[in-house]
XYZ file of C-alpha atoms in Angstrom:
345
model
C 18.486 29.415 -37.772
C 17.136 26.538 -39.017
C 13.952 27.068 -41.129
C 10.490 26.697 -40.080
C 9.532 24.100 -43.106
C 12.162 21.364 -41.632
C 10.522 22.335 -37.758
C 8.682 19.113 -36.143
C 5.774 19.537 -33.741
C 7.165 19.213 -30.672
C 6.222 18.896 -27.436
C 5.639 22.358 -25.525
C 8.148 23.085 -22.464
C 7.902 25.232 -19.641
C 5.393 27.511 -18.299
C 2.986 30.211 -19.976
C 5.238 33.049 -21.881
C 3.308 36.302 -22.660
C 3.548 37.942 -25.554
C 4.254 41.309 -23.872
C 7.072 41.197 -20.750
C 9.773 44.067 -21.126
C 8.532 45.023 -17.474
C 7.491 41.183 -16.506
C 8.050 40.926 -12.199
C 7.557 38.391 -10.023
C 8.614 37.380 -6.519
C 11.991 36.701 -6.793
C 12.950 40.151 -8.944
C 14.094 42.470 -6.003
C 16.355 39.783 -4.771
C 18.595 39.527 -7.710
C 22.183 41.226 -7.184
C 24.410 41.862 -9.169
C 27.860 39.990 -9.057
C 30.849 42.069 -9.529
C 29.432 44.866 -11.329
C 32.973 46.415 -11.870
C 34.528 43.523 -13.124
C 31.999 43.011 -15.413
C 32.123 46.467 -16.795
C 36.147 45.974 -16.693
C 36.200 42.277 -18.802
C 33.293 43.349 -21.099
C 35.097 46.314 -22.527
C 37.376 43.358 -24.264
C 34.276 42.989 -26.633
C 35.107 44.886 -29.513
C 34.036 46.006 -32.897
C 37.641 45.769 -34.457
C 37.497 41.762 -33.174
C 33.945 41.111 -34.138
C 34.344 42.140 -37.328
C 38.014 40.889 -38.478
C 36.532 37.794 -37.611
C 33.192 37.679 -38.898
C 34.986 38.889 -42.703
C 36.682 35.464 -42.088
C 34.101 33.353 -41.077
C 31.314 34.295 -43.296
C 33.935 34.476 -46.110
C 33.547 33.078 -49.835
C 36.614 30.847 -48.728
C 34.168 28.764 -46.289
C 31.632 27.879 -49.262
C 28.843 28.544 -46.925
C 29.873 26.364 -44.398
C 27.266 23.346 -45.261
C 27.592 20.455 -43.326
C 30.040 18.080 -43.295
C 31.339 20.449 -46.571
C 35.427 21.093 -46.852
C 33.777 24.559 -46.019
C 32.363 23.683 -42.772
C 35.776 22.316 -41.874
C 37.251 25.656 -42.694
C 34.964 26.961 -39.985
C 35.705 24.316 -37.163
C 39.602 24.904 -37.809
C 39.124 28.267 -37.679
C 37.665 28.491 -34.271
C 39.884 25.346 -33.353
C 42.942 27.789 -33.729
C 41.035 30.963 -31.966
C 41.118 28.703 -28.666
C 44.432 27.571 -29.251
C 45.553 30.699 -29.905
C 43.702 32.248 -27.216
C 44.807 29.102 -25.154
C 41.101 28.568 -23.876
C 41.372 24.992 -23.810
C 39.590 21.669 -25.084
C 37.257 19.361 -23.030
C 37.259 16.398 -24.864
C 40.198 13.875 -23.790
C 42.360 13.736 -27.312
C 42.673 17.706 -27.055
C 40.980 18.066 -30.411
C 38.652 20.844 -29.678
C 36.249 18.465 -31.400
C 32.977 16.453 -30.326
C 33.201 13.965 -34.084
C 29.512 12.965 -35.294
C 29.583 10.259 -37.859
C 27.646 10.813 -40.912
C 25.606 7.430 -39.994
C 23.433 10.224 -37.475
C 22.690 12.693 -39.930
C 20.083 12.497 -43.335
C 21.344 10.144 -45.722
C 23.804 12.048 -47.634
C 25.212 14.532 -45.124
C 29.019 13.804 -44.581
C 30.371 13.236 -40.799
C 30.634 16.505 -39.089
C 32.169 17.789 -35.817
C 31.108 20.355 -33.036
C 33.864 22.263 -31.406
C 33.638 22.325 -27.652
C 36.317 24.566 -25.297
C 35.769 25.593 -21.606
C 36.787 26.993 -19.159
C 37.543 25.153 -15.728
C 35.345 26.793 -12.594
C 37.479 27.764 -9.604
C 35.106 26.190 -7.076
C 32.797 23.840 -8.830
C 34.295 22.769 -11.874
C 31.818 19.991 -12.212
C 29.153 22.185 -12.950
C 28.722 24.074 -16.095
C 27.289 27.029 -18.289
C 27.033 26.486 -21.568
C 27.027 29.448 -24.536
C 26.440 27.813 -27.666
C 25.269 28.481 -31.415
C 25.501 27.144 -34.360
C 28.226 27.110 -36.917
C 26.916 25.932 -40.239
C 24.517 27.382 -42.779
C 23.662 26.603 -46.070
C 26.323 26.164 -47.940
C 26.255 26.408 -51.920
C 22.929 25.735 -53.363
C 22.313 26.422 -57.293
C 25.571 27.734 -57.845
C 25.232 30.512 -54.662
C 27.426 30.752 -51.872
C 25.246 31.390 -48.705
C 27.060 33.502 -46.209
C 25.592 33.433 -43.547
C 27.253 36.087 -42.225
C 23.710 36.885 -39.723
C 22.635 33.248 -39.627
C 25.174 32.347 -37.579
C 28.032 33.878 -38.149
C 27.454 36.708 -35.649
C 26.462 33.899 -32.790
C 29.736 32.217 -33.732
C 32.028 35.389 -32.986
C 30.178 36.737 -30.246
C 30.623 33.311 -28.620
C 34.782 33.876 -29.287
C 34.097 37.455 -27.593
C 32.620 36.215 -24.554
C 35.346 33.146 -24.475
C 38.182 35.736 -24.718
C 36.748 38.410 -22.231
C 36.177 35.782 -19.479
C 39.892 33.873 -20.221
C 41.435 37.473 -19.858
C 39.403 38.008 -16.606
C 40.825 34.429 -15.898
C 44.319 35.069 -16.336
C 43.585 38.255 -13.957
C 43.042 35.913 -11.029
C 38.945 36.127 -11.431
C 37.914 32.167 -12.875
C 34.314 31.628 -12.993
C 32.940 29.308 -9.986
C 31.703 27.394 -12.392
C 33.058 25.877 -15.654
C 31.523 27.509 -18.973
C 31.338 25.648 -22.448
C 31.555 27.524 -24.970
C 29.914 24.988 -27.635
C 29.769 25.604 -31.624
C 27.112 23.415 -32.822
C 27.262 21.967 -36.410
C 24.089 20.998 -38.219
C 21.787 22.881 -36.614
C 19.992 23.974 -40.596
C 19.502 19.989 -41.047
C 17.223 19.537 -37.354
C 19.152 20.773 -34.961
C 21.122 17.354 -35.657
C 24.105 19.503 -33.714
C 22.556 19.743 -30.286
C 20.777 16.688 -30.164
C 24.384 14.641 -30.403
C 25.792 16.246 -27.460
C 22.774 15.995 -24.953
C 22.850 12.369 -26.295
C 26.531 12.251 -25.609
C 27.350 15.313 -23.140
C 30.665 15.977 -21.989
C 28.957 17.274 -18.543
C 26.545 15.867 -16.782
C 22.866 17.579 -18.173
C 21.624 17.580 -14.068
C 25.108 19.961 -13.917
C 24.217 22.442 -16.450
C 22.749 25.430 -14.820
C 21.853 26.785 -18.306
C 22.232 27.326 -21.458
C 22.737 30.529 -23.417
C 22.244 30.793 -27.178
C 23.148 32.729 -29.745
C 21.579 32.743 -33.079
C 21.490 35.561 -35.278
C 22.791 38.895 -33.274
C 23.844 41.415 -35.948
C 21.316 42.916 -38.077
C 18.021 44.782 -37.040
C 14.139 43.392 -38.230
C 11.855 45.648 -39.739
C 9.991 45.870 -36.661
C 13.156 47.838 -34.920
C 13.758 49.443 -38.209
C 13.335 52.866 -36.096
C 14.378 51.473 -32.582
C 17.298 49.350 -33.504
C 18.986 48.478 -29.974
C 16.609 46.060 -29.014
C 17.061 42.049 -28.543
C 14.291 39.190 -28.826
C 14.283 37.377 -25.831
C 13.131 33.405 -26.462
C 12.651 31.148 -23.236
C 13.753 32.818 -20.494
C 11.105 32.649 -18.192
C 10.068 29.106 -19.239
C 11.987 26.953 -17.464
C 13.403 29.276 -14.660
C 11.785 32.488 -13.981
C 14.602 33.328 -12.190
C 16.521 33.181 -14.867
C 14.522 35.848 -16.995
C 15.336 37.919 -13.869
C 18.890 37.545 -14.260
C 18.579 38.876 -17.381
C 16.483 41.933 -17.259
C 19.210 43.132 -14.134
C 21.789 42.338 -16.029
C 20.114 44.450 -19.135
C 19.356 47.174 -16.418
C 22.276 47.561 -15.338
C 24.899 47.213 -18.265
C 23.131 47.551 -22.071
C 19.683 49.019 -21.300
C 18.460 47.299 -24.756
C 14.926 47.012 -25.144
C 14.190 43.214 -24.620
C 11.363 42.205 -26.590
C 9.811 39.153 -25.779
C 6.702 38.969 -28.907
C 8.549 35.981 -29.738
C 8.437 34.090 -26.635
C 4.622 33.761 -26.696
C 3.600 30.053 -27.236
C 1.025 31.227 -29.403
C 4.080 32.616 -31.618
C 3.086 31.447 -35.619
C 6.868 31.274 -36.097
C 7.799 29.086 -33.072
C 11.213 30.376 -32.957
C 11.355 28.911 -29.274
C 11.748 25.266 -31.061
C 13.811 26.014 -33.994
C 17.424 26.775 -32.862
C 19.553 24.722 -30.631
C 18.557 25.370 -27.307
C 15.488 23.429 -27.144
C 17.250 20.196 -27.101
C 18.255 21.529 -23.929
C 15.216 23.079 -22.950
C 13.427 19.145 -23.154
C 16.292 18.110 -20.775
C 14.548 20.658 -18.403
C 17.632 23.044 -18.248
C 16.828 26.598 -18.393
C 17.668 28.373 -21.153
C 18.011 31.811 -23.446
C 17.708 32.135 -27.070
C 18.994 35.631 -28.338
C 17.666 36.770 -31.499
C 17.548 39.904 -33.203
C 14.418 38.358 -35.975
C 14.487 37.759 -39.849
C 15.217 40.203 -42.166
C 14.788 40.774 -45.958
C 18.337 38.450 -46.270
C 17.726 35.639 -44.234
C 18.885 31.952 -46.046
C 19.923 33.910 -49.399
C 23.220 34.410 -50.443
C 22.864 38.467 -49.893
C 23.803 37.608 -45.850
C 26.970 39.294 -46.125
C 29.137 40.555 -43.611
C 29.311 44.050 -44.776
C 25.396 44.311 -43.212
C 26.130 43.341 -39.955
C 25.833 46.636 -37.587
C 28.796 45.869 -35.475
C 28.204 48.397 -32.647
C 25.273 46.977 -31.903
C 26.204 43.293 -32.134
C 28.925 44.375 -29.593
C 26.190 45.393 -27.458
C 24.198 42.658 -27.561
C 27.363 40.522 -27.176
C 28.001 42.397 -23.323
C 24.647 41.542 -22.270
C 25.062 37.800 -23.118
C 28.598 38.032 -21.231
C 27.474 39.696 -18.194
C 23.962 37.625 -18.137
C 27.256 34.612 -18.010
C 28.688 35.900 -15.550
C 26.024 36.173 -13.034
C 25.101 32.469 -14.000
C 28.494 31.284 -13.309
C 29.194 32.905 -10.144
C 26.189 32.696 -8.390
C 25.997 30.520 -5.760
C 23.072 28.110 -6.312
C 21.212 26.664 -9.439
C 18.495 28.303 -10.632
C 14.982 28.057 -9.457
C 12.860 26.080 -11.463
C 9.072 27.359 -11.938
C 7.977 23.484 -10.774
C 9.639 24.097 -7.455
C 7.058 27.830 -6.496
């Protein structure tokens, strides 16, 4: 997550968010159904601990240096989940096959080398023009004074839940169950340095941003705060109910049913000192007016030091966390209409 010292003031989006909504209602809650509850239950049980965490030791690895920005280390990182979707074959949207979205080093800070996001999808069965996109960040913070940063929290849990999620719906896929729609499933680079990242691809988006029905993102899934010290399956909830209420809906039936977390919203309160709703990458969606959900499980005592190692991440529970997102996906891909905006009560 990018830190609040580098934040901007920006421009507040959306509508009112209380601090307090584990049991927020409104009119539209009894009418959300669940889509293919047994499916979901079926494809979700792909999500595994062995998987998370063989490639999490990877990916938050001394080998990757960190993975800073346009760093040989940061490349590491964007091969790495290159050859996942190869491998997996989950395949590329841009034209030249790549699995890459290049950003010359002309839009970052002076001194920042050219970097890449890495963009796969998969193609919906009935509307393939319109999309879902689960996204989070793959850099962190590279080596500073001689310290490899990890980042094994910050994002390196996003990063491999988003490979979860990619796998479990390509194996539903292959099954003869494709999403209606197509989903993204975009690893954004400089996100530490402003969200630089997120704000190249809504400037240069491979879908049309009036064809996104949302966007789901993952930053920093696999440790617990000190708040939950004593309550640890729990899951911040950022945004939800700001663009789309319906869409914070769709997520406390899909909790409900499936994960029965507790979803804690404290964060989502625009009177939140931290304003985590504006520092990760889905607010560059969020001012395009798409609806969106930023999953967060808060800081903790490592957050941007080297000490964000792997070996802290509690894997069950980032599992757990990582089913919710999927089946909150799946719901959003197969339903049939867009999502209510609040505008349009």
């Amino acid at each position: 997550m990018k830190s609040l010292l580098i934040a901007s003031a920006l421009i507040i989006v959306g509508s009112c968010a209380e601090t307090k909504q584990s049991t927020q209602t409104n009119n539209l809650e009894n009418t959300i159904n669940i889509i293919d509850k047994e499916l979901i239950l079926e494809y979700s049980n792909s999500i595994s601990v062995k998987d998370l965490k063989s490639r999490l030791i990877v990916f938050a690895s001394e080998d990757f240096q960190g993975r800073g920005t346009g760093t040989q280390g940061q490349k590491k990182a964007t091969h790495f989940l290159k050859d996942f979707y190869k491998s997996k074959s989950i395949a590329p949207v841009i034209k030249d096959s790549s699995y890459y979205q290049s950003i010359p080093s002309s839009f970052f800070p002076e001194g920042i080398e050219a970097s890449e996001n890495v963009l796969a999808y998969i193609k919906g069965s009935e509307k393939p023009e319109e999309v879902l996109i689960i996204s989070g960040h793959l850099d962190h913070l590279g080596i500073e004074d001689n310290a490899t940063h990890f980042g094994a929290d910050d994002n390196g849990s996003g990063s491999v839940a988003i490979t979860e999620i990619a796998e479990a719906f390509k194996i539903a896929e292959l099954s003869g169950y494709s999403p209606k729609r197509s989903i993204l499933f975009l690893h954004l680079t400089a996100e530490e340095i402003g969200l630089q990242g997120s704000k190249f691809y809504v400037e240069n988006p491979v879908f049309k941003l009036n064809k996104t029905i949302a966007n789901l993102n993952i930053d920093m899934v696999g440790r617990v705060d000190k708040r939950h010290e004593k309550t640890p399956e729990y899951l911040y909830i950022i945004g939800a109910n700001r663009i789309s209420k319906e869409l914070h809906n769709i997520s406390e039936e899909a909790n409900k049913t499936f994960t029965n977390l507790e979803l804690d919203y404290k964060y989502n309160a625009e009177t939140d000192k931290n304003r985590y709703y504006y520092r990760s990458d889905h607010y560059n969606f969020a001012k395009q007016n798409i609806p969106v959900i930023f999953y967060y499980n808060g800081e903790h005592k490592d957050y941007h030091k080297p000490t964000d190692t792997e070996d802290k991440i509690n894997y069950p529970l980032l599992a757990k966390r990582t089913k919710l997102i999927f089946a909150t996906a799946w719901q959003l891909a197969n339903k049939k209409d867009f999502l209510i905006p609040n505008k349009a009560r």
